[in-house]
Coordinates of N, CA and C in Angstrom, one line a residue:
X24 N -132.4 36.3 -33.9 CA -132.6 34.9 -33.6 C -131.8 34.0 -34.4
X25 N -131.3 33.0 -33.8 CA -130.4 32.0 -34.5 C -130.9 30.6 -34.2
X26 N -131.0 29.8 -35.3 CA -131.4 28.4 -35.1 C -130.3 27.5 -35.8
X27 N -129.7 26.6 -35.0 CA -128.7 25.7 -35.4 C -129.3 24.3 -35.6
X28 N -129.0 23.7 -36.7 CA -129.6 22.4 -37.0 C -128.7 21.3 -36.6
X29 N -129.1 20.6 -35.6 CA -128.2 19.5 -35.0 C -128.6 18.1 -35.4
X30 N -129.8 17.9 -35.7 CA -130.3 16.6 -36.2 C -131.3 16.8 -37.3
X31 N -131.2 16.1 -38.4 CA -132.0 16.4 -39.6 C -131.8 15.2 -40.6
X32 N -132.7 15.0 -41.5 CA -132.6 13.9 -42.4 C -131.5 14.0 -43.4
X33 N -131.0 15.3 -43.6 CA -130.0 15.5 -44.7 C -128.7 16.1 -44.0
X34 N -127.5 15.6 -44.5 CA -126.3 15.9 -43.9 C -125.6 17.1 -44.5
X35 N -125.0 17.9 -43.7 CA -124.1 19.0 -44.2 C -122.7 18.5 -44.5
X36 N -121.8 19.4 -44.9 CA -120.5 18.9 -45.4 C -119.6 18.4 -44.2
X37 N -119.9 18.9 -43.0 CA -119.0 18.5 -41.9 C -119.8 17.7 -40.8
X38 N -121.1 17.4 -41.1 CA -121.9 16.8 -40.1 C -122.6 15.6 -40.6
X39 N -123.1 14.7 -39.7 CA -123.9 13.5 -40.1 C -125.4 13.8 -40.0
X40 N -126.1 12.9 -40.6 CA -127.6 13.0 -40.6 C -128.2 11.7 -40.0
X41 N -129.5 11.8 -39.6 CA -130.3 10.7 -39.2 C -131.7 11.1 -39.4
X42 N -132.6 10.1 -39.4 CA -134.0 10.4 -39.5 C -134.4 10.9 -38.1
X43 N -134.6 12.2 -38.0 CA -134.9 12.9 -36.7 C -134.7 14.4 -36.8
X44 N -135.0 15.0 -35.7 CA -134.9 16.5 -35.7 C -134.4 17.0 -34.4
X45 N -133.5 18.0 -34.4 CA -133.1 18.7 -33.2 C -132.5 20.0 -33.6
X46 N -133.1 21.1 -33.0 CA -132.6 22.4 -33.3 C -132.2 23.1 -31.9
X47 N -131.2 23.9 -32.0 CA -130.8 24.8 -30.9 C -131.1 26.2 -31.2
X48 N -132.0 26.8 -30.4 CA -132.6 28.1 -30.7 C -132.0 29.1 -29.7
X49 N -131.4 30.2 -30.3 CA -131.0 31.3 -29.5 C -131.8 32.5 -29.8
X50 N -132.6 33.0 -28.9 CA -133.5 34.0 -29.1 C -133.5 35.0 -28.0
X51 N -133.0 36.2 -28.3 CA -132.7 37.2 -27.2 C -131.8 36.6 -26.2
X52 N -132.2 36.6 -24.9 CA -131.4 35.9 -23.9 C -131.7 34.5 -23.7
X53 N -132.6 33.9 -24.5 CA -133.0 32.5 -24.2 C -132.2 31.5 -25.1
X54 N -132.0 30.3 -24.5 CA -131.3 29.2 -25.2 C -132.2 28.0 -25.0
X55 N -132.7 27.5 -26.1 CA -133.7 26.4 -26.1 C -133.2 25.2 -27.0
X56 N -133.1 24.0 -26.4 CA -132.9 22.8 -27.2 C -134.3 22.3 -27.6
X57 N -134.6 22.3 -28.9 CA -135.9 21.8 -29.3 C -135.7 20.5 -30.0
X58 N -136.2 19.4 -29.3 CA -136.0 18.0 -29.7 C -134.6 17.6 -29.7
X59 N -134.4 16.3 -29.7 CA -133.1 15.7 -29.5 C -132.7 14.6 -30.5
X60 N -133.6 14.5 -31.6 CA -133.3 13.4 -32.5 C -133.5 12.0 -31.9
X61 N -133.0 11.0 -32.5 CA -133.2 9.6 -32.0 C -131.9 9.0 -31.4
X62 N -130.8 9.8 -31.4 CA -129.5 9.3 -30.8 C -128.7 10.4 -30.2
X63 N -127.4 10.2 -30.0 CA -126.6 11.2 -29.5 C -126.0 12.1 -30.6
X64 N -126.5 11.9 -31.9 CA -126.0 12.7 -33.0 C -126.0 14.2 -32.8
X65 N -127.1 14.7 -32.2 CA -127.2 16.1 -31.9 C -126.0 16.7 -31.2
X66 N -125.5 15.9 -30.2 CA -124.4 16.3 -29.4 C -123.1 16.3 -30.3
X67 N -123.0 15.2 -31.1 CA -121.8 15.2 -32.0 C -121.8 16.3 -33.0
X68 N -122.9 16.6 -33.6 CA -123.0 17.7 -34.6 C -122.8 19.1 -33.9
X69 N -123.3 19.3 -32.7 CA -123.1 20.5 -32.0 C -121.6 20.7 -31.8
X70 N -120.9 19.7 -31.4 CA -119.4 19.8 -31.2 C -118.7 20.1 -32.5
X71 N -119.1 19.5 -33.6 CA -118.5 19.7 -34.9 C -118.6 21.1 -35.4
X72 N -119.7 21.8 -35.1 CA -119.9 23.2 -35.5 C -119.5 24.2 -34.4
X73 N -118.9 23.7 -33.3 CA -118.4 24.5 -32.3 C -119.4 25.2 -31.5
X74 N -120.6 24.5 -31.3 CA -121.7 25.1 -30.6 C -121.8 24.5 -29.2
X75 N -121.8 25.3 -28.1 CA -121.9 24.9 -26.8 C -123.4 24.8 -26.4
X76 N -123.9 23.6 -26.1 CA -125.4 23.5 -25.9 C -125.6 23.1 -24.4
X77 N -124.6 23.1 -23.6 CA -124.8 22.7 -22.2 C -125.7 23.7 -21.5
X78 N -126.5 23.2 -20.6 CA -127.3 24.0 -19.7 C -128.2 25.0 -20.5
X79 N -129.0 24.5 -21.5 CA -130.0 25.4 -22.1 C -131.1 25.8 -21.0
X80 N -131.8 26.9 -21.3 CA -132.8 27.3 -20.4 C -133.9 26.2 -20.3
X81 N -134.3 25.7 -21.5 CA -135.3 24.6 -21.5 C -134.9 23.6 -22.6
X82 N -135.3 22.4 -22.4 CA -135.3 21.4 -23.5 C -136.8 21.2 -23.8
X83 N -137.2 21.4 -25.0 CA -138.6 21.3 -25.4 C -138.8 20.1 -26.3
X84 N -139.7 19.2 -26.0 CA -140.1 18.1 -26.8 C -141.3 18.3 -27.6
X85 N -141.2 18.3 -28.9 CA -142.4 18.6 -29.7 C -143.5 17.6 -29.6
X86 N -143.1 16.3 -29.5 CA -144.1 15.2 -29.4 C -143.3 13.9 -29.0
X87 N -144.1 12.9 -28.7 CA -143.5 11.7 -28.2 C -143.1 10.6 -29.2
X88 N -142.4 11.0 -30.2 CA -141.9 10.0 -31.2 C -140.4 9.8 -31.0
X89 N -139.9 8.6 -31.2 CA -138.5 8.2 -31.0 C -137.5 9.1 -31.7
X90 N -137.8 9.6 -32.9 CA -136.9 10.4 -33.7 C -136.8 11.8 -33.2
X91 N -137.6 12.2 -32.2 CA -137.5 13.5 -31.7 C -137.1 13.5 -30.2
X92 N -137.3 12.4 -29.5 CA -137.0 12.4 -28.1 C -136.1 11.3 -27.5
X93 N -135.6 10.4 -28.4 CA -134.7 9.4 -27.8 C -133.3 9.9 -27.4
X94 N -133.0 11.0 -28.0 CA -131.7 11.6 -27.6 C -131.7 12.1 -26.2
X95 N -132.8 12.2 -25.6 CA -132.9 12.6 -24.1 C -132.0 11.7 -23.3
X96 N -131.9 10.5 -23.7 CA -131.1 9.5 -23.0 C -129.7 9.9 -22.8
X97 N -129.2 10.8 -23.7 CA -127.8 11.2 -23.6 C -127.5 12.5 -22.9
X98 N -128.6 13.0 -22.3 CA -128.5 14.2 -21.4 C -128.7 13.8 -20.0
X99 N -128.0 14.6 -19.1 CA -128.1 14.1 -17.7 C -128.9 15.1 -16.8
X100 N -129.3 16.2 -17.3 CA -130.1 17.2 -16.5 C -130.7 18.2 -17.4
X101 N -131.7 19.0 -16.8 CA -132.3 20.1 -17.6 C -133.8 20.2 -17.2
X102 N -134.3 21.3 -17.7 CA -135.7 21.6 -17.6 C -136.4 21.2 -18.8
X103 N -137.2 20.1 -18.8 CA -137.9 19.5 -19.9 C -139.4 20.0 -19.9
X104 N -139.8 20.5 -21.1 CA -141.2 20.9 -21.3 C -141.8 20.1 -22.4
X105 N -143.0 19.5 -22.2 CA -143.7 18.8 -23.2 C -145.2 18.6 -22.9
X106 N -145.9 18.1 -23.8 CA -147.3 17.9 -23.6 C -147.4 16.6 -22.8
X107 N -148.4 16.5 -21.9 CA -148.5 15.3 -21.0 C -148.8 14.0 -21.8
X108 N -149.2 14.1 -23.0 CA -149.4 12.8 -23.8 C -148.2 12.3 -24.5
X109 N -147.0 12.9 -24.3 CA -145.8 12.5 -25.0 C -145.4 11.1 -24.6
X110 N -145.8 10.6 -23.5 CA -145.2 9.3 -23.0 C -146.1 8.1 -23.2
X111 N -147.2 8.3 -24.1 CA -148.0 7.1 -24.4 C -147.3 6.1 -25.2
X112 N -147.7 4.9 -25.2 CA -147.1 3.8 -26.0 C -147.8 3.9 -27.4
X113 N -147.0 3.9 -28.5 CA -147.5 4.1 -29.8 C -146.7 3.3 -30.8
X114 N -147.4 2.9 -31.9 CA -146.8 2.0 -32.9 C -147.2 2.4 -34.3
X115 N -146.5 1.9 -35.3 CA -146.8 2.0 -36.6 C -148.0 1.1 -36.9
X116 N -149.0 1.6 -37.7 CA -150.2 0.8 -37.9 C -150.0 -0.4 -38.7
X117 N -149.1 -0.3 -39.7 CA -148.9 -1.4 -40.7 C -147.8 -2.4 -40.2
X118 N -146.7 -1.8 -39.6 CA -145.6 -2.7 -39.2 C -145.7 -3.1 -37.7
X119 N -146.5 -2.5 -36.9 CA -146.6 -2.7 -35.4 C -145.3 -2.4 -34.8
X120 N -144.4 -1.6 -35.4 CA -143.1 -1.2 -34.9 C -143.3 -0.2 -33.8
X121 N -142.6 -0.3 -32.6 CA -142.8 0.7 -31.6 C -142.1 2.0 -32.0
X122 N -142.8 3.1 -32.0 CA -142.3 4.4 -32.4 C -142.3 5.5 -31.3
X123 N -142.7 5.1 -30.1 CA -142.7 6.0 -29.0 C -141.4 6.3 -28.4
X124 N -141.4 7.0 -27.3 CA -140.1 7.3 -26.6 C -139.5 6.1 -25.9
X125 N -138.2 6.0 -26.0 CA -137.5 4.8 -25.3 C -137.7 4.9 -23.8
X126 N -137.6 6.1 -23.2 CA -137.6 6.3 -21.8 C -139.0 6.7 -21.3
X127 N -139.4 6.2 -20.2 CA -140.7 6.5 -19.6 C -140.6 7.9 -18.9
X128 N -141.7 8.5 -18.5 CA -141.7 9.7 -17.8 C -141.0 9.5 -16.4
X129 N -141.2 8.4 -15.8 CA -140.6 8.1 -14.5 C -139.1 8.0 -14.6
X130 N -138.6 7.4 -15.7 CA -137.2 7.3 -15.9 C -136.6 8.7 -16.1
X131 N -137.2 9.5 -16.9 CA -136.7 10.8 -17.2 C -136.8 11.7 -16.1
X132 N -137.8 11.5 -15.2 CA -137.9 12.4 -14.0 C -136.7 12.3 -13.1
X133 N -136.0 11.2 -13.2 CA -134.8 11.0 -12.3 C -133.7 12.0 -12.6
X134 N -133.7 12.6 -13.8 CA -132.7 13.5 -14.2 C -133.2 14.9 -14.7
X135 N -134.4 14.9 -15.1 CA -135.0 16.2 -15.6 C -136.0 16.8 -14.7
X136 N -136.1 18.1 -14.7 CA -137.3 18.8 -14.1 C -138.3 18.9 -15.1
X137 N -139.4 18.1 -15.1 CA -140.3 18.0 -16.2 C -141.5 18.8 -15.9
X138 N -141.9 19.6 -16.9 CA -143.2 20.3 -16.9 C -144.0 19.8 -18.1
X139 N -145.2 19.2 -17.8 CA -146.1 18.8 -18.8 C -147.3 19.7 -18.8
X140 N -147.6 20.2 -20.0 CA -148.7 21.2 -20.1 C -149.4 21.0 -21.4
X141 N -150.7 20.9 -21.4 CA -151.6 20.9 -22.6 C -152.0 22.4 -22.9
X142 N -151.7 23.3 -22.0 CA -152.0 24.7 -22.2 C -150.7 25.4 -22.7
X143 N -150.8 26.5 -23.3 CA -149.6 27.3 -23.7 C -148.8 27.5 -22.4
X144 N -147.4 27.5 -22.6 CA -146.6 27.6 -21.4 C -145.4 28.5 -21.8
X145 N -145.2 29.6 -21.1 CA -144.2 30.6 -21.4 C -142.8 30.1 -21.2
X146 N -141.9 30.2 -22.2 CA -140.5 29.8 -22.0 C -139.7 31.1 -21.8
X147 N -140.3 32.2 -22.0 CA -139.6 33.5 -21.8 C -140.6 34.6 -22.2
X148 N -140.1 35.8 -22.2 CA -141.0 37.0 -22.4 C -141.7 36.9 -23.8
X149 N -141.0 36.5 -24.8 CA -141.6 36.5 -26.2 C -141.5 35.2 -26.9
X150 N -141.4 34.1 -26.1 CA -141.3 32.8 -26.6 C -142.1 31.8 -25.8
X151 N -142.9 31.0 -26.4 CA -143.8 30.1 -25.7 C -144.0 28.7 -26.4
X152 N -144.2 27.7 -25.5 CA -144.6 26.4 -25.9 C -146.1 26.5 -26.2
X153 N -146.6 25.9 -27.3 CA -148.0 26.1 -27.7 C -149.0 25.2 -27.0
X154 N -148.5 24.1 -26.4 CA -149.4 23.2 -25.7 C -150.2 22.4 -26.8
X155 N -151.4 22.0 -26.4 CA -152.3 21.3 -27.3 C -152.8 22.2 -28.4
X156 N -152.6 21.7 -29.7 CA -153.0 22.4 -30.8 C -154.4 21.9 -31.3
X157 N -155.4 22.8 -31.3 CA -156.7 22.3 -31.8 C -156.7 21.9 -33.3
X158 N -157.4 20.9 -33.6 CA -157.5 20.4 -35.0 C -158.8 21.1 -35.6
X159 N -158.6 22.2 -36.3 CA -159.7 23.0 -36.7 C -160.0 22.9 -38.2
X160 N -159.0 22.7 -39.1 CA -159.2 22.6 -40.5 C -159.8 21.3 -40.9
X161 N -160.4 21.2 -42.1 CA -161.0 20.0 -42.5 C -160.1 19.2 -43.5
X162 N -158.8 19.6 -43.6 CA -157.9 19.0 -44.5 C -156.6 18.5 -43.8
X163 N -156.5 18.8 -42.5 CA -155.3 18.4 -41.8 C -155.7 17.4 -40.7
X164 N -154.7 16.5 -40.4 CA -154.9 15.5 -39.3 C -156.2 14.7 -39.5
X165 N -156.4 14.3 -40.8 CA -157.6 13.6 -41.2 C -157.3 12.1 -41.1
X166 N -156.1 11.7 -41.5 CA -155.7 10.3 -41.5 C -154.5 10.1 -40.7
X167 N -154.2 8.9 -40.3 CA -153.0 8.6 -39.5 C -152.5 7.2 -39.8
X168 N -151.2 7.0 -39.8 CA -150.6 5.7 -40.0 C -150.1 5.1 -38.6
X169 N -150.5 5.7 -37.5 CA -150.1 5.3 -36.2 C -151.2 4.8 -35.4
X170 N -150.9 3.9 -34.4 CA -151.9 3.4 -33.5 C -151.4 3.4 -32.1
X171 N -152.3 3.5 -31.1 CA -151.9 3.5 -29.7 C -151.9 2.0 -29.2
X172 N -151.4 1.8 -28.0 CA -151.3 0.5 -27.4 C -152.6 -0.3 -27.5
X173 N -153.7 0.4 -27.3 CA -155.0 -0.3 -27.3 C -155.6 -0.6 -28.7
X174 N -154.8 -0.2 -29.7 CA -155.2 -0.4 -31.1 C -156.0 0.7 -31.7
X175 N -156.3 1.7 -31.0 CA -157.0 2.9 -31.5 C -156.1 3.8 -32.4
X176 N -156.7 4.5 -33.3 CA -155.8 5.4 -34.1 C -155.1 6.4 -33.3
X177 N -153.9 6.7 -33.6 CA -153.1 7.7 -32.9 C -152.9 8.9 -33.8
X178 N -153.6 10.0 -33.5 CA -153.5 11.3 -34.3 C -152.4 12.2 -33.6
X179 N -151.6 11.7 -32.7 CA -150.5 12.4 -32.1 C -151.1 13.7 -31.5
X180 N -152.0 13.5 -30.5 CA -152.6 14.7 -29.9 C -151.6 15.5 -29.1
X181 N -150.5 14.9 -28.8 CA -149.4 15.7 -28.0 C -148.6 16.6 -28.9
X182 N -148.8 16.5 -30.2 CA -148.0 17.3 -31.1 C -148.1 18.8 -30.8
X183 N -146.9 19.5 -30.6 CA -146.9 20.9 -30.3 C -145.8 21.6 -31.0
X184 N -145.5 22.8 -30.7 CA -144.5 23.7 -31.4 C -144.1 24.8 -30.5
X185 N -143.2 25.6 -30.9 CA -142.7 26.8 -30.2 C -143.1 28.0 -31.1
X186 N -143.5 29.1 -30.5 CA -143.7 30.4 -31.2 C -142.9 31.5 -30.6
X187 N -142.3 32.3 -31.4 CA -141.5 33.4 -30.9 C -142.0 34.7 -31.6
X188 N -142.1 35.8 -30.8 CA -142.6 37.0 -31.3 C -141.4 37.9 -31.8
X189 N -141.2 38.0 -33.1 CA -140.1 38.8 -33.7 C -140.7 40.2 -34.0
X190 N -139.8 41.2 -34.3 CA -140.3 42.5 -34.8 C -141.2 42.4 -36.0
X191 N -141.0 41.4 -36.9 CA -141.8 41.4 -38.1 C -142.9 40.3 -38.0
X192 N -143.2 39.8 -36.8 CA -144.3 38.8 -36.7 C -143.9 37.6 -36.0
X193 N -144.7 36.6 -36.0 CA -144.5 35.3 -35.3 C -143.6 34.4 -36.1
X194 N -142.6 33.8 -35.4 CA -141.8 32.7 -36.1 C -142.1 31.4 -35.3
X195 N -142.5 30.4 -36.0 CA -143.0 29.1 -35.4 C -142.0 28.0 -35.8
X196 N -141.7 27.2 -34.8 CA -140.8 26.0 -35.0 C -141.6 24.8 -34.7
X197 N -141.7 23.9 -35.7 CA -142.4 22.6 -35.5 C -141.5 21.5 -35.4
X198 N -141.9 20.4 -34.8 CA -141.2 19.1 -34.9 C -141.5 18.3 -36.1
X199 N -142.8 17.9 -36.1 CA -143.3 17.1 -37.3 C -144.6 17.7 -37.9
X200 N -145.2 18.6 -37.2 CA -146.4 19.2 -37.7 C -147.6 18.3 -37.8
X201 N -147.7 17.2 -36.9 CA -148.8 16.3 -37.0 C -150.1 17.0 -36.9
X202 N -150.2 18.1 -36.2 CA -151.5 18.8 -36.0 C -151.9 19.5 -37.2
X203 N -150.9 19.7 -38.1 CA -151.2 20.5 -39.3 C -150.6 21.9 -39.2
X204 N -149.9 22.3 -40.3 CA -149.2 23.6 -40.3 C -150.2 24.8 -40.1
X205 N -151.3 24.7 -40.8 CA -152.3 25.8 -40.7 C -152.9 25.8 -39.3
X206 N -153.3 24.6 -38.8 CA -153.8 24.6 -37.4 C -152.8 25.2 -36.4
X207 N -151.5 24.8 -36.6 CA -150.5 25.3 -35.7 C -150.3 26.8 -35.7
X208 N -150.3 27.4 -36.9 CA -150.2 28.8 -37.0 C -151.4 29.5 -36.5
X209 N -152.6 29.0 -36.8 CA -153.8 29.7 -36.3 C -153.9 29.6 -34.7
X210 N -153.4 28.5 -34.1 CA -153.4 28.5 -32.7 C -152.4 29.5 -32.1
X211 N -151.2 29.6 -32.7 CA -150.2 30.5 -32.3 C -150.7 32.0 -32.4
X212 N -151.4 32.3 -33.5 CA -152.0 33.6 -33.6 C -153.0 33.9 -32.5
X213 N -153.8 32.9 -32.2 CA -154.9 33.1 -31.2 C -154.3 33.4 -29.9
X214 N -153.3 32.6 -29.4 CA -152.9 32.7 -28.1 C -151.9 33.9 -27.9
X215 N -151.3 34.3 -29.0 CA -150.3 35.5 -28.8 C -151.0 36.8 -29.2
X216 N -152.1 36.8 -29.9 CA -152.7 38.0 -30.4 C -151.9 38.7 -31.5
X217 N -150.9 37.9 -32.1 CA -150.1 38.5 -33.2 C -150.5 37.8 -34.5
X218 N -151.0 38.6 -35.4 CA -151.5 38.0 -36.7 C -150.5 37.8 -37.8
X219 N -149.5 38.7 -37.8 CA -148.5 38.6 -38.9 C -147.6 37.4 -38.6
X220 N -147.3 36.7 -39.7 CA -146.4 35.5 -39.6 C -145.1 35.8 -40.3
X221 N -144.0 35.8 -39.6 CA -142.7 36.0 -40.2 C -142.2 34.7 -40.9
X222 N -142.3 33.6 -40.1 CA -141.8 32.4 -40.7 C -142.2 31.1 -40.0
X223 N -142.0 30.0 -40.6 CA -142.2 28.7 -40.0 C -141.2 27.7 -40.5
X224 N -140.7 26.9 -39.5 CA -139.5 26.0 -39.8 C -139.7 24.7 -39.1
X225 N -139.4 23.6 -39.8 CA -139.4 22.3 -39.1 C -140.1 21.3 -40.0
X226 N -140.5 20.1 -39.4 CA -141.2 19.1 -40.1 C -142.6 19.5 -40.4
X227 N -143.1 19.3 -41.6 CA -144.4 19.7 -42.0 C -145.3 18.5 -42.1
X228 N -144.8 17.3 -42.1 CA -145.5 16.0 -42.2 C -146.4 16.0 -43.5
X229 N -145.8 16.5 -44.6 CA -146.5 16.4 -45.8 C -145.8 15.5 -46.8
X230 N -146.5 14.6 -47.5 CA -145.9 13.6 -48.2 C -146.1 13.7 -49.7
X231 N -147.3 14.1 -50.2 CA -147.6 14.2 -51.6 C -148.1 15.6 -52.0
X232 N -148.2 15.8 -53.3 CA -148.9 17.0 -53.7 C -150.4 16.7 -53.7
X233 N -151.0 16.8 -52.5 CA -152.4 16.5 -52.4 C -153.1 17.7 -51.8
X234 N -154.4 17.5 -51.4 CA -155.2 18.7 -50.9 C -154.5 19.3 -49.7
X235 N -154.0 18.6 -48.8 CA -153.4 19.2 -47.6 C -152.2 20.0 -48.0
X236 N -151.3 19.5 -48.8 CA -150.1 20.2 -49.3 C -150.5 21.5 -50.0
X237 N -151.5 21.4 -50.9 CA -151.9 22.6 -51.7 C -152.6 23.6 -50.9
X238 N -153.4 23.2 -49.9 CA -154.0 24.1 -49.1 C -153.0 24.8 -48.1
X239 N -152.0 24.1 -47.7 CA -151.0 24.7 -46.9 C -150.2 25.7 -47.6
X240 N -149.8 25.4 -48.9 CA -149.1 26.4 -49.7 C -150.0 27.6 -49.9
X241 N -151.2 27.4 -50.2 CA -152.1 28.5 -50.5 C -152.2 29.4 -49.2
X242 N -152.4 28.8 -48.1 CA -152.5 29.6 -46.8 C -151.2 30.4 -46.6
X243 N -150.1 29.8 -46.7 CA -148.8 30.5 -46.5 C -148.6 31.7 -47.5
X244 N -149.0 31.4 -48.7 CA -148.9 32.5 -49.7 C -149.9 33.7 -49.4
X245 N -151.1 33.3 -49.1 CA -152.1 34.3 -48.8 C -151.7 35.2 -47.5
X246 N -151.0 34.6 -46.6 CA -150.5 35.3 -45.4 C -149.1 35.9 -45.5
X247 N -148.6 35.8 -46.7 CA -147.3 36.5 -47.0 C -146.2 36.1 -46.0
X248 N -146.1 34.7 -45.8 CA -145.1 34.2 -44.9 C -143.8 34.3 -45.6
X249 N -142.8 35.0 -45.0 CA -141.6 35.3 -45.6 C -140.6 34.1 -45.6
X250 N -140.5 33.5 -44.4 CA -139.6 32.4 -44.3 C -140.3 31.1 -44.2
X251 N -140.3 30.3 -45.2 CA -140.9 28.9 -45.2 C -139.8 27.9 -45.4
X252 N -139.6 27.1 -44.3 CA -138.5 26.2 -44.2 C -138.9 24.8 -43.8
X253 N -139.5 24.1 -44.7 CA -139.9 22.7 -44.4 C -138.7 21.8 -44.3
X254 N -138.7 20.8 -43.4 CA -137.6 19.9 -43.3 C -138.0 18.5 -42.8
X255 N -137.1 17.7 -42.4 CA -137.3 16.4 -41.7 C -138.4 15.5 -42.5
X256 N -139.6 15.5 -42.0 CA -140.6 14.6 -42.5 C -141.4 15.1 -43.7
X257 N -140.9 16.2 -44.3 CA -141.6 16.8 -45.5 C -140.9 16.1 -46.7
X258 N -141.7 15.2 -47.3 CA -141.1 14.4 -48.4 C -141.0 15.1 -49.7
X259 N -140.2 14.5 -50.6 CA -139.8 15.2 -51.9 C -141.0 15.6 -52.7
X260 N -142.1 14.7 -52.9 CA -143.2 15.2 -53.8 C -143.8 16.5 -53.2
X261 N -144.0 16.5 -51.9 CA -144.6 17.7 -51.3 C -143.6 18.9 -51.3
X262 N -142.3 18.6 -51.2 CA -141.3 19.7 -51.2 C -141.3 20.4 -52.6
X263 N -141.6 19.7 -53.6 CA -141.6 20.3 -54.9 C -142.6 21.5 -55.0
X264 N -143.7 21.3 -54.3 CA -144.7 22.4 -54.3 C -144.2 23.6 -53.6
X265 N -143.4 23.4 -52.5 CA -142.8 24.5 -51.8 C -141.6 25.2 -52.6
X266 N -140.8 24.3 -53.3 CA -139.8 24.9 -54.2 C -140.4 25.8 -55.2
X267 N -141.5 25.3 -55.8 CA -142.2 26.1 -56.9 C -142.7 27.4 -56.4
X268 N -143.3 27.4 -55.2 CA -144.0 28.6 -54.7 C -143.1 29.5 -53.8
X269 N -142.1 29.0 -53.2 CA -141.4 29.8 -52.2 C -139.8 29.8 -52.5
X270 N -139.4 29.0 -53.4 CA -137.9 29.0 -53.6 C -137.1 28.6 -52.4
X271 N -137.6 27.6 -51.7 CA -137.1 27.2 -50.4 C -135.7 26.6 -50.6
X272 N -134.9 26.5 -49.5 CA -133.6 25.8 -49.5 C -133.7 24.5 -48.7
X273 N -132.9 23.6 -49.0 CA -132.9 22.3 -48.3 C -132.1 22.5 -46.9
X274 N -132.8 22.1 -45.9 CA -132.2 22.2 -44.5 C -131.3 21.0 -44.3
X275 N -130.1 21.2 -43.8 CA -129.1 20.2 -43.5 C -128.5 20.3 -42.1
X276 N -128.1 19.2 -41.6 CA -127.4 19.3 -40.3 C -126.1 20.2 -40.4
X277 N -125.9 21.0 -39.4 CA -124.8 21.9 -39.4 C -125.2 23.3 -39.9
X278 N -126.4 23.4 -40.5 CA -126.9 24.8 -40.9 C -127.1 25.7 -39.7
X279 N -126.7 26.9 -39.8 CA -127.0 27.9 -38.8 C -127.7 29.1 -39.5
X280 N -129.0 29.2 -39.1 CA -129.9 30.2 -39.8 C -130.1 31.4 -38.8
X281 N -130.0 32.6 -39.4 CA -130.2 33.8 -38.6 C -131.4 34.6 -39.2
X282 N -132.2 35.1 -38.3 CA -133.4 35.8 -38.8 C -133.5 37.2 -38.1

């Protein structure tokens, strides 16, 4: 399996960065574009590293935030998979800044074949979109800094991820991890029947060294997760806990990781 980092908060030597996330996943015969960042930067960086990303099997949207899906504007066709809640109007609680997707579902339907599913949805024989992730732990998805158009708290119920079945266990790719990393892994385990976790990569949405961060670290250590690769919205204080416990590397645009 190969994952190329096309949009990310940190820049590589030949590529630019932005606040956002986009990965190109090559797994067996499957080619998946996972998120598109907030601009056309993912296309620019793909060209810079010599990666052809035209005509992926699927474009998967992890959730409906601008920094993960506004890059869809720069694509003209494809099979798009996402949770049906991705297109709600959402805002920052404190700033009232709009943080949802720029394009509506109706606008995107003009050029994409869109599949919305709250249930797990197969992208291939050993790779699937997780659909709605249950919030089961008592330390994840407890607070939120987002609100919906009606003013109610927005816990990003559309947050999802991808799981792949590798020879040494599940490998999970997250966009922001709003549902919680432990919740995401436990859901992937339940729906695949695979208990061993090979790795997890993507945004962990952890900010501080707090209960959620420490419990996440403890869970990953107890489950002997080999590849722990937090990026994007995982902020420096929380990252120090992962550096201390897993010796992680910083993910940058232009990185190509093979597992």
